[in-house]
Amino acid sequence: MSMARRDTARTMLGASGLTVLGSISPFLLGAQAVLMQRDLGFGPARLGVAVSVFFGVAALATILGVGAFTRLGRRVGLVVAGGLVAIGGLLVATVVQGWWALALAMAVLGLANAACQGTANAAVATALPQRRRGLGFGIKQSAVPVAIMFGGLAVPTTTVLLGWRSTFVIIAVVGLVVALVGATRPAPRASATARQDNDPPPDRAPRGPLLLCGAAVTFASAAANFLGAYLASWAHDVGLTVEQAGLLLAVGSASSVLVRIAIGHRADRRYGGNLPVVAGMTLAGAVCLALLGAVPQIWAVLIFGFLAFAVGWSWPGLLLYAVARLGRDAPTQASSVVQAGAFLGGALGPALLGLVVSLLGFAVAWYVASASFVLSAVLVVAARRGFRHDLQTRPPAQPFGYGGGQEQPRYTTRPPDAPM
């Protein structure tokens, strides 16, 4: 394997591993919810709020720190991310004796997630070759269902043997290792491609379509994170054991990993046309969630729960890649808008839908989550129209292919100085 390919593979796997570490905590909480609720004395609504605290802090940190991890570099990012994961994990494992302490620990872990995701996104958007970034974002975002899979597998293994606190000890130890790896990395060399004072100003992505994508991923993430946080509890209510519900999360998450990698690899082989695929997948997720609520049977939970993960929650990497590709000279900042929307949806979804569960029951909550997916698809289509209009009216300096096509793009932007 050549040095370039080895560096590419290392970047992809490192970003994926860092994303798993940052995102696993709320899924450990969801998979072990029955046991943790019994020991700490809280109900479904407070479970949702705890998950929402995690994502809310992550969203706020991402919004306030847009571009911070690009400037600081991977070395500092690894130290900060790993250190915060270690602190948060140890808090849950040793200090938490009630819900308020759990919420505080989840806030620390949410801050750690923002650091993990920011560092990983910066690496994929800037360090990978252009024709490998679709696969890179697919592998990086496959880490989220891997985190759910590990959360599900923890229940019949580590949790049964050592208790739920032991799972947070494990992530704390891994976080400490990541921080140590970052601290011992060689200092980066000065970039030979640093921007000079006389260079033209960077070409930014259009704000309107970018914000539409952020709103779309907020609604989609709200529904998807409700699925990840509550499917195990719903499956248990329908008739599965705690261990069987955990295995359902693991199998569904594994299928989502494969689909995310496959569609990311396919995206690298065409010129755009990614946003319609994202819209179609969110609509498929809407159908699955509606059927989960409509058919409270074990067979329906197994089939539609699996498909909700495999199809309905396999779009995040493709959406991040599409936005980074359309982000022109600021791909990291463009992807940060989407990442912030994902965190915001993760904050709002479990809390609000958890409240719906408490007041109106699971079936209504699944319908509301399904509607959230539908609204996301509409916003993605609107964002696609905005991006295409911007490419036509404000073409980039270098020709840009878009609209799909494999051998050649369906459309190519005109030179900026050409008459319209």
Short mmCIF file of C-alpha atoms in Angstrom, two decimals:
data_model
loop_
_atom_site.label_atom_id
_atom_site.label_comp_id
_atom_site.label_asym_id
_atom_site.label_seq_id
_atom_site.Cartn_x
_atom_site.Cartn_y
_atom_site.Cartn_z
CA MET A 1 0.00 0.00 0.00
CA SER A 2 1.36 3.41 -0.95
CA MET A 3 2.02 6.09 1.65
CA ALA A 4 -0.87 8.22 0.31
CA ARG A 5 -3.37 5.36 0.55
CA ARG A 6 -2.12 4.49 4.01
CA ASP A 7 -2.60 8.09 5.17
CA THR A 8 -6.08 8.16 3.62
CA ALA A 9 -7.10 4.94 5.38
CA ARG A 10 -5.65 6.16 8.68
CA THR A 11 -7.57 9.43 8.43
CA MET A 12 -10.86 7.68 7.65
CA LEU A 13 -10.54 5.14 10.45
CA GLY A 14 -9.31 7.71 12.95
CA ALA A 15 -12.25 10.02 12.21
CA SER A 16 -14.66 7.09 12.51
CA GLY A 17 -13.21 5.92 15.82
CA LEU A 18 -13.30 9.43 17.25
CA THR A 19 -16.95 9.78 16.20
CA VAL A 20 -17.85 6.48 17.91
CA LEU A 21 -16.21 7.65 21.11
CA GLY A 22 -18.01 10.99 21.10
CA SER A 23 -21.47 9.74 20.19
CA ILE A 24 -21.80 6.50 22.14
CA SER A 25 -22.93 7.89 25.53
CA PRO A 26 -26.64 8.62 24.79
CA PHE A 27 -26.99 5.23 23.11
CA LEU A 28 -25.49 3.48 26.13
CA LEU A 29 -28.06 5.41 28.14
CA GLY A 30 -30.87 4.35 25.78
CA ALA A 31 -29.86 0.68 25.62
CA GLN A 32 -29.51 0.46 29.42
CA ALA A 33 -32.49 2.72 30.13
CA VAL A 34 -34.58 0.08 31.91
CA LEU A 35 -31.79 -0.66 34.38
CA MET A 36 -30.65 2.94 34.88
CA GLN A 37 -34.20 4.21 35.40
CA ARG A 38 -34.73 1.57 38.09
CA ASP A 39 -31.46 2.32 39.92
CA LEU A 40 -31.54 6.13 39.65
CA GLY A 41 -35.30 6.60 39.93
CA PHE A 42 -36.46 8.49 36.82
CA GLY A 43 -39.03 7.95 34.07
CA PRO A 44 -39.26 8.18 30.26
CA ALA A 45 -39.57 11.98 30.15
CA ARG A 46 -36.39 12.48 32.16
CA LEU A 47 -34.61 9.90 30.03
CA GLY A 48 -35.40 12.07 27.01
CA VAL A 49 -34.23 15.21 28.79
CA ALA A 50 -30.92 13.58 29.72
CA VAL A 51 -30.30 12.62 26.10
CA SER A 52 -31.34 16.10 25.03
CA VAL A 53 -28.89 17.73 27.43
CA PHE A 54 -26.13 15.78 25.71
CA PHE A 55 -27.10 16.94 22.23
CA GLY A 56 -28.05 20.46 23.31
CA VAL A 57 -24.62 21.14 24.80
CA ALA A 58 -23.00 19.61 21.71
CA ALA A 59 -25.09 21.87 19.43
CA LEU A 60 -24.26 25.02 21.40
CA ALA A 61 -20.55 24.18 21.45
CA THR A 62 -20.55 23.49 17.70
CA ILE A 63 -22.36 26.75 16.87
CA LEU A 64 -20.05 28.83 19.05
CA GLY A 65 -16.92 27.05 17.87
CA VAL A 66 -17.47 26.85 14.09
CA GLY A 67 -14.05 26.39 12.49
CA ALA A 68 -12.25 26.16 15.84
CA PHE A 69 -10.92 22.65 15.28
CA THR A 70 -9.71 23.53 11.80
CA ARG A 71 -7.58 26.29 13.33
CA LEU A 72 -6.41 24.30 16.35
CA GLY A 73 -5.52 21.14 14.42
CA ARG A 74 -5.99 17.46 15.13
CA ARG A 75 -3.37 17.28 17.88
CA VAL A 76 -5.13 19.74 20.21
CA GLY A 77 -8.53 18.42 19.12
CA LEU A 78 -7.62 14.87 20.19
CA VAL A 79 -6.38 16.02 23.59
CA VAL A 80 -9.50 18.09 24.28
CA ALA A 81 -11.93 15.48 22.96
CA GLY A 82 -10.34 12.52 24.72
CA GLY A 83 -9.95 14.41 28.00
CA LEU A 84 -13.59 15.47 28.07
CA VAL A 85 -14.79 11.93 27.30
CA ALA A 86 -12.63 10.59 30.15
CA ILE A 87 -14.04 13.15 32.61
CA GLY A 88 -17.66 12.60 31.60
CA GLY A 89 -17.39 8.81 31.61
CA LEU A 90 -15.81 8.78 35.07
CA LEU A 91 -18.54 11.08 36.39
CA VAL A 92 -21.27 8.64 35.29
CA ALA A 93 -19.33 5.62 36.55
CA THR A 94 -18.44 6.95 40.00
CA VAL A 95 -20.41 10.06 41.02
CA VAL A 96 -23.91 9.78 39.53
CA GLN A 97 -26.49 8.68 42.11
CA GLY A 98 -29.55 10.50 40.73
CA TRP A 99 -30.98 12.17 37.66
CA TRP A 100 -29.53 15.65 38.18
CA ALA A 101 -25.98 14.33 38.44
CA LEU A 102 -26.61 12.21 35.35
CA ALA A 103 -27.75 15.31 33.42
CA LEU A 104 -24.56 17.16 34.45
CA ALA A 105 -22.39 14.26 33.33
CA MET A 106 -24.25 14.08 30.01
CA ALA A 107 -23.55 17.80 29.51
CA VAL A 108 -19.81 17.13 29.85
CA LEU A 109 -20.10 14.21 27.44
CA GLY A 110 -22.04 16.43 25.00
CA LEU A 111 -19.19 18.93 25.04
CA ALA A 112 -16.84 16.02 24.38
CA ASN A 113 -18.98 14.94 21.43
CA ALA A 114 -18.74 18.41 19.87
CA ALA A 115 -14.95 18.21 20.17
CA CYS A 116 -14.85 14.69 18.70
CA GLN A 117 -17.14 15.53 15.77
CA GLY A 118 -15.44 18.86 15.03
CA THR A 119 -12.00 17.28 14.92
CA ALA A 120 -13.21 14.37 12.77
CA ASN A 121 -15.13 16.58 10.30
CA ALA A 122 -12.13 18.87 9.84
CA ALA A 123 -9.93 15.88 9.07
CA VAL A 124 -12.30 14.36 6.48
CA ALA A 125 -13.19 17.67 4.80
CA THR A 126 -9.61 18.91 4.42
CA ALA A 127 -7.12 16.03 4.72
CA LEU A 128 -8.71 13.49 2.36
CA PRO A 129 -8.40 13.64 -1.45
CA GLN A 130 -11.48 15.13 -3.13
CA ARG A 131 -12.51 11.84 -4.73
CA ARG A 132 -12.41 10.00 -1.41
CA ARG A 133 -14.46 12.37 0.72
CA GLY A 134 -17.81 10.73 0.03
CA LEU A 135 -16.44 7.41 1.28
CA GLY A 136 -14.68 9.26 4.10
CA PHE A 137 -17.87 10.89 5.35
CA GLY A 138 -19.72 7.59 4.91
CA ILE A 139 -17.20 5.76 7.07
CA LYS A 140 -17.02 8.62 9.55
CA GLN A 141 -20.80 8.80 9.95
CA SER A 142 -21.09 5.01 10.06
CA ALA A 143 -19.52 5.46 13.47
CA VAL A 144 -22.88 6.64 14.87
CA PRO A 145 -24.71 3.33 14.22
CA VAL A 146 -21.53 1.55 15.37
CA ALA A 147 -21.95 3.45 18.63
CA ILE A 148 -25.59 2.31 18.81
CA MET A 149 -24.49 -1.24 18.01
CA PHE A 150 -21.92 -1.17 20.82
CA GLY A 151 -24.57 0.26 23.13
CA GLY A 152 -26.90 -2.60 22.26
CA LEU A 153 -24.20 -5.25 22.60
CA ALA A 154 -23.15 -3.86 25.98
CA VAL A 155 -26.42 -4.99 27.56
CA PRO A 156 -26.12 -8.78 27.13
CA THR A 157 -22.36 -8.69 27.76
CA THR A 158 -20.67 -6.08 29.94
CA THR A 159 -23.84 -4.81 31.62
CA VAL A 160 -25.03 -8.28 32.60
CA LEU A 161 -21.61 -9.22 34.00
CA LEU A 162 -20.44 -5.98 35.62
CA GLY A 163 -23.39 -3.58 35.73
CA TRP A 164 -24.24 -0.49 33.66
CA ARG A 165 -21.60 1.72 35.29
CA SER A 166 -18.85 -0.48 33.85
CA THR A 167 -19.71 0.61 30.29
CA PHE A 168 -18.93 4.22 31.17
CA VAL A 169 -15.64 3.17 32.79
CA ILE A 170 -14.68 1.65 29.44
CA ILE A 171 -15.36 4.82 27.43
CA ALA A 172 -13.51 6.88 30.04
CA VAL A 173 -10.43 4.70 29.63
CA VAL A 174 -10.63 4.93 25.83
CA GLY A 175 -10.99 8.71 26.09
CA LEU A 176 -7.86 8.88 28.20
CA VAL A 177 -5.97 6.84 25.61
CA VAL A 178 -7.11 9.23 22.83
CA ALA A 179 -5.94 12.23 24.85
CA LEU A 180 -2.55 10.60 25.38
CA VAL A 181 -2.26 9.82 21.66
CA GLY A 182 -3.00 13.45 20.84
CA ALA A 183 -0.49 14.71 23.39
CA THR A 184 2.29 12.54 21.95
CA ARG A 185 1.61 13.31 18.27
CA PRO A 186 4.43 15.21 16.52
CA ALA A 187 3.78 18.93 16.19
CA PRO A 188 2.37 19.71 12.70
CA ARG A 189 4.65 21.33 10.15
CA ALA A 190 3.75 24.73 8.78
CA SER A 191 1.50 24.38 5.73
CA ALA A 192 3.01 25.33 2.40
CA THR A 193 -0.48 26.20 1.14
CA ALA A 194 -1.32 28.79 3.78
CA ARG A 195 -3.37 31.67 2.46
CA GLN A 196 -1.38 34.80 1.54
CA ASP A 197 -2.49 38.39 2.15
CA ASN A 198 -2.88 39.09 -1.56
CA ASP A 199 -5.01 36.00 -2.25
CA PRO A 200 -8.65 36.62 -3.26
CA PRO A 201 -11.20 36.24 -0.46
CA PRO A 202 -12.49 32.69 0.04
CA ASP A 203 -15.61 31.66 -1.86
CA ARG A 204 -18.32 30.85 0.65
CA ALA A 205 -21.33 28.58 0.34
CA PRO A 206 -24.75 30.26 -0.03
CA ARG A 207 -26.22 30.94 3.39
CA GLY A 208 -29.89 30.26 2.56
CA PRO A 209 -29.60 26.69 1.22
CA LEU A 210 -27.06 25.89 3.91
CA LEU A 211 -29.48 26.97 6.65
CA LEU A 212 -32.24 24.93 4.99
CA CYS A 213 -29.97 21.88 5.21
CA GLY A 214 -29.31 22.68 8.86
CA ALA A 215 -33.05 22.84 9.52
CA ALA A 216 -33.63 19.63 7.55
CA VAL A 217 -31.07 17.70 9.55
CA THR A 218 -32.54 19.12 12.77
CA PHE A 219 -35.93 17.54 12.03
CA ALA A 220 -34.42 14.32 10.69
CA SER A 221 -32.04 14.00 13.63
CA ALA A 222 -34.88 14.58 16.08
CA ALA A 223 -36.72 11.58 14.65
CA ALA A 224 -33.63 9.42 14.26
CA ASN A 225 -32.31 10.02 17.76
CA PHE A 226 -35.73 9.29 19.20
CA LEU A 227 -35.47 5.96 17.38
CA GLY A 228 -32.03 5.29 18.85
CA ALA A 229 -32.98 6.33 22.38
CA TYR A 230 -36.44 4.74 22.64
CA LEU A 231 -36.62 1.73 20.33
CA ALA A 232 -35.26 -0.57 23.05
CA SER A 233 -37.89 0.64 25.53
CA TRP A 234 -40.69 0.26 22.94
CA ALA A 235 -39.48 -3.21 21.99
CA HIS A 236 -39.45 -4.18 25.67
CA ASP A 237 -43.02 -2.89 26.09
CA VAL A 238 -44.15 -4.86 23.04
CA GLY A 239 -42.72 -8.12 24.37
CA LEU A 240 -38.98 -8.44 23.79
CA THR A 241 -36.60 -8.99 26.69
CA VAL A 242 -34.05 -6.33 27.57
CA GLU A 243 -31.30 -8.45 25.99
CA GLN A 244 -33.33 -9.06 22.79
CA ALA A 245 -34.07 -5.34 22.48
CA GLY A 246 -30.36 -4.60 22.79
CA LEU A 247 -29.58 -7.10 20.05
CA LEU A 248 -32.19 -5.46 17.79
CA LEU A 249 -30.36 -2.16 18.21
CA ALA A 250 -27.08 -3.87 17.41
CA VAL A 251 -28.32 -5.61 14.25
CA GLY A 252 -30.12 -2.53 12.94
CA SER A 253 -27.08 -0.39 13.58
CA ALA A 254 -24.78 -2.84 11.80
CA SER A 255 -26.98 -2.67 8.70
CA SER A 256 -26.87 1.13 8.80
CA VAL A 257 -23.07 1.00 8.89
CA LEU A 258 -22.96 -1.03 5.68
CA VAL A 259 -25.46 1.19 3.89
CA ARG A 260 -23.69 4.42 4.90
CA ILE A 261 -20.36 3.17 3.59
CA ALA A 262 -21.91 1.87 0.38
CA ILE A 263 -23.74 5.09 -0.50
CA GLY A 264 -20.66 7.16 0.38
CA HIS A 265 -18.53 5.06 -1.96
CA ARG A 266 -21.14 5.43 -4.69
CA ALA A 267 -21.25 9.21 -4.19
CA ASP A 268 -17.54 9.40 -5.01
CA ARG A 269 -18.32 7.88 -8.42
CA ARG A 270 -20.80 10.54 -9.53
CA TYR A 271 -20.92 14.31 -9.82
CA GLY A 272 -23.40 15.42 -7.19
CA GLY A 273 -27.04 14.32 -7.21
CA ASN A 274 -26.74 13.44 -3.52
CA LEU A 275 -29.52 15.51 -1.95
CA PRO A 276 -32.38 13.68 -3.74
CA VAL A 277 -31.01 10.42 -2.33
CA VAL A 278 -31.02 11.95 1.16
CA ALA A 279 -34.65 13.06 0.72
CA GLY A 280 -35.69 9.59 -0.43
CA MET A 281 -34.05 7.91 2.56
CA THR A 282 -35.73 10.21 5.06
CA LEU A 283 -39.10 9.48 3.45
CA ALA A 284 -38.39 5.76 3.81
CA GLY A 285 -37.61 6.38 7.48
CA ALA A 286 -40.93 8.19 7.85
CA VAL A 287 -42.82 5.14 6.59
CA CYS A 288 -40.96 2.81 8.97
CA LEU A 289 -41.59 4.97 12.04
CA ALA A 290 -45.28 5.34 11.21
CA LEU A 291 -45.59 1.56 10.92
CA LEU A 292 -43.83 1.07 14.27
CA GLY A 293 -46.62 3.08 15.87
CA ALA A 294 -49.42 1.53 13.83
CA VAL A 295 -48.51 -2.12 14.45
CA PRO A 296 -47.49 -2.76 18.09
CA GLN A 297 -46.43 -6.35 17.45
CA ILE A 298 -43.08 -8.08 17.95
CA TRP A 299 -42.72 -8.93 14.25
CA ALA A 300 -43.41 -5.31 13.26
CA VAL A 301 -40.86 -3.96 15.74
CA LEU A 302 -38.25 -6.37 14.39
CA ILE A 303 -38.89 -5.61 10.70
CA PHE A 304 -39.63 -1.90 10.74
CA GLY A 305 -37.14 -1.17 13.51
CA PHE A 306 -34.45 -2.86 11.43
CA LEU A 307 -35.45 -1.01 8.24
CA ALA A 308 -35.65 2.32 10.08
CA PHE A 309 -31.97 1.94 10.88
CA ALA A 310 -30.88 0.36 7.59
CA VAL A 311 -32.57 2.86 5.25
CA GLY A 312 -34.14 5.65 7.27
CA TRP A 313 -31.00 6.52 9.22
CA SER A 314 -28.26 5.99 6.65
CA TRP A 315 -28.28 9.51 5.16
CA PRO A 316 -26.05 11.57 7.56
CA GLY A 317 -22.71 10.87 5.87
CA LEU A 318 -24.12 11.55 2.42
CA LEU A 319 -25.68 14.83 3.56
CA LEU A 320 -22.44 15.96 5.21
CA TYR A 321 -20.52 15.11 2.05
CA ALA A 322 -23.01 16.95 -0.17
CA VAL A 323 -22.84 20.09 1.96
CA ALA A 324 -19.04 19.98 2.28
CA ARG A 325 -18.80 19.57 -1.51
CA LEU A 326 -21.05 22.59 -2.03
CA GLY A 327 -19.21 24.52 0.68
CA ARG A 328 -16.73 25.84 -1.89
CA ASP A 329 -13.68 27.22 -0.02
CA ALA A 330 -15.09 26.52 3.45
CA PRO A 331 -16.12 22.83 3.56
CA THR A 332 -15.48 22.45 7.27
CA GLN A 333 -17.59 25.46 8.19
CA ALA A 334 -20.37 24.29 5.85
CA SER A 335 -20.39 20.81 7.40
CA SER A 336 -20.41 22.40 10.87
CA VAL A 337 -23.80 23.95 10.10
CA VAL A 338 -25.18 20.49 9.36
CA GLN A 339 -23.44 19.03 12.42
CA ALA A 340 -24.96 21.73 14.63
CA GLY A 341 -28.40 20.94 13.17
CA ALA A 342 -27.86 17.26 13.93
CA PHE A 343 -26.99 18.04 17.53
CA LEU A 344 -29.95 20.41 17.87
CA GLY A 345 -32.29 17.73 16.57
CA GLY A 346 -30.73 15.25 18.95
CA ALA A 347 -31.43 17.68 21.78
CA LEU A 348 -35.03 18.45 20.86
CA GLY A 349 -36.18 15.07 19.57
CA PRO A 350 -35.74 12.77 22.59
CA ALA A 351 -36.95 15.44 25.06
CA LEU A 352 -40.07 16.55 23.18
CA LEU A 353 -40.96 13.11 21.89
CA GLY A 354 -40.22 11.62 25.31
CA LEU A 355 -42.79 14.05 26.69
CA VAL A 356 -45.23 12.87 24.01
CA VAL A 357 -44.60 9.29 25.15
CA SER A 358 -45.38 10.22 28.75
CA LEU A 359 -48.55 12.15 27.88
CA LEU A 360 -49.99 10.36 24.84
CA GLY A 361 -48.15 7.07 24.48
CA PHE A 362 -45.57 5.56 22.17
CA ALA A 363 -47.85 5.21 19.13
CA VAL A 364 -48.47 8.97 18.86
CA ALA A 365 -44.77 9.66 19.39
CA TRP A 366 -43.85 7.42 16.45
CA TYR A 367 -46.33 9.30 14.23
CA VAL A 368 -44.86 12.66 15.26
CA ALA A 369 -41.34 11.38 14.55
CA SER A 370 -42.52 10.16 11.14
CA ALA A 371 -43.90 13.61 10.32
CA SER A 372 -40.56 15.11 11.34
CA PHE A 373 -38.83 12.93 8.74
CA VAL A 374 -41.30 14.07 6.07
CA LEU A 375 -40.66 17.73 6.84
CA SER A 376 -36.92 17.09 6.62
CA ALA A 377 -37.30 15.64 3.13
CA VAL A 378 -39.22 18.74 1.99
CA LEU A 379 -36.48 21.03 3.34
CA VAL A 380 -33.74 19.00 1.62
CA VAL A 381 -35.50 19.35 -1.73
CA ALA A 382 -35.85 23.11 -1.16
CA ALA A 383 -32.15 23.37 -0.26
CA ARG A 384 -31.21 21.51 -3.44
CA ARG A 385 -33.10 24.06 -5.53
CA GLY A 386 -31.29 26.87 -3.71
CA PHE A 387 -27.86 25.36 -4.25
CA ARG A 388 -28.51 24.85 -7.96
CA HIS A 389 -29.75 28.41 -8.37
CA ASP A 390 -26.65 29.72 -6.61
CA LEU A 391 -24.31 27.70 -8.85
CA GLN A 392 -26.00 29.18 -11.90
CA THR A 393 -26.01 32.79 -10.71
CA ARG A 394 -22.73 32.80 -8.77
CA PRO A 395 -20.49 30.25 -10.48
CA PRO A 396 -17.22 29.35 -8.72
CA ALA A 397 -13.83 30.28 -10.20
CA GLN A 398 -13.12 26.67 -11.19
CA PRO A 399 -15.67 24.68 -13.26
CA PHE A 400 -17.90 22.66 -10.98
CA GLY A 401 -19.86 19.59 -12.05
CA TYR A 402 -23.21 18.87 -10.45
CA GLY A 403 -26.60 17.26 -10.97
CA GLY A 404 -25.36 13.67 -11.12
CA GLY A 405 -23.72 11.70 -13.89
CA GLN A 406 -20.84 9.21 -13.60
CA GLU A 407 -18.67 9.58 -16.67
CA GLN A 408 -19.26 13.32 -16.75
CA PRO A 409 -21.47 15.72 -14.79
CA ARG A 410 -24.97 16.40 -15.97
CA TYR A 411 -24.31 20.13 -15.61
CA THR A 412 -21.14 22.22 -15.36
CA THR A 413 -20.95 25.80 -14.13
CA ARG A 414 -20.00 28.52 -16.58
CA PRO A 415 -16.89 30.72 -16.06
CA PRO A 416 -17.64 33.59 -13.62
CA ASP A 417 -17.05 36.24 -16.29
CA ALA A 418 -19.15 34.56 -18.98
CA PRO A 419 -22.44 36.28 -19.95
CA MET A 420 -25.58 34.66 -18.55
#
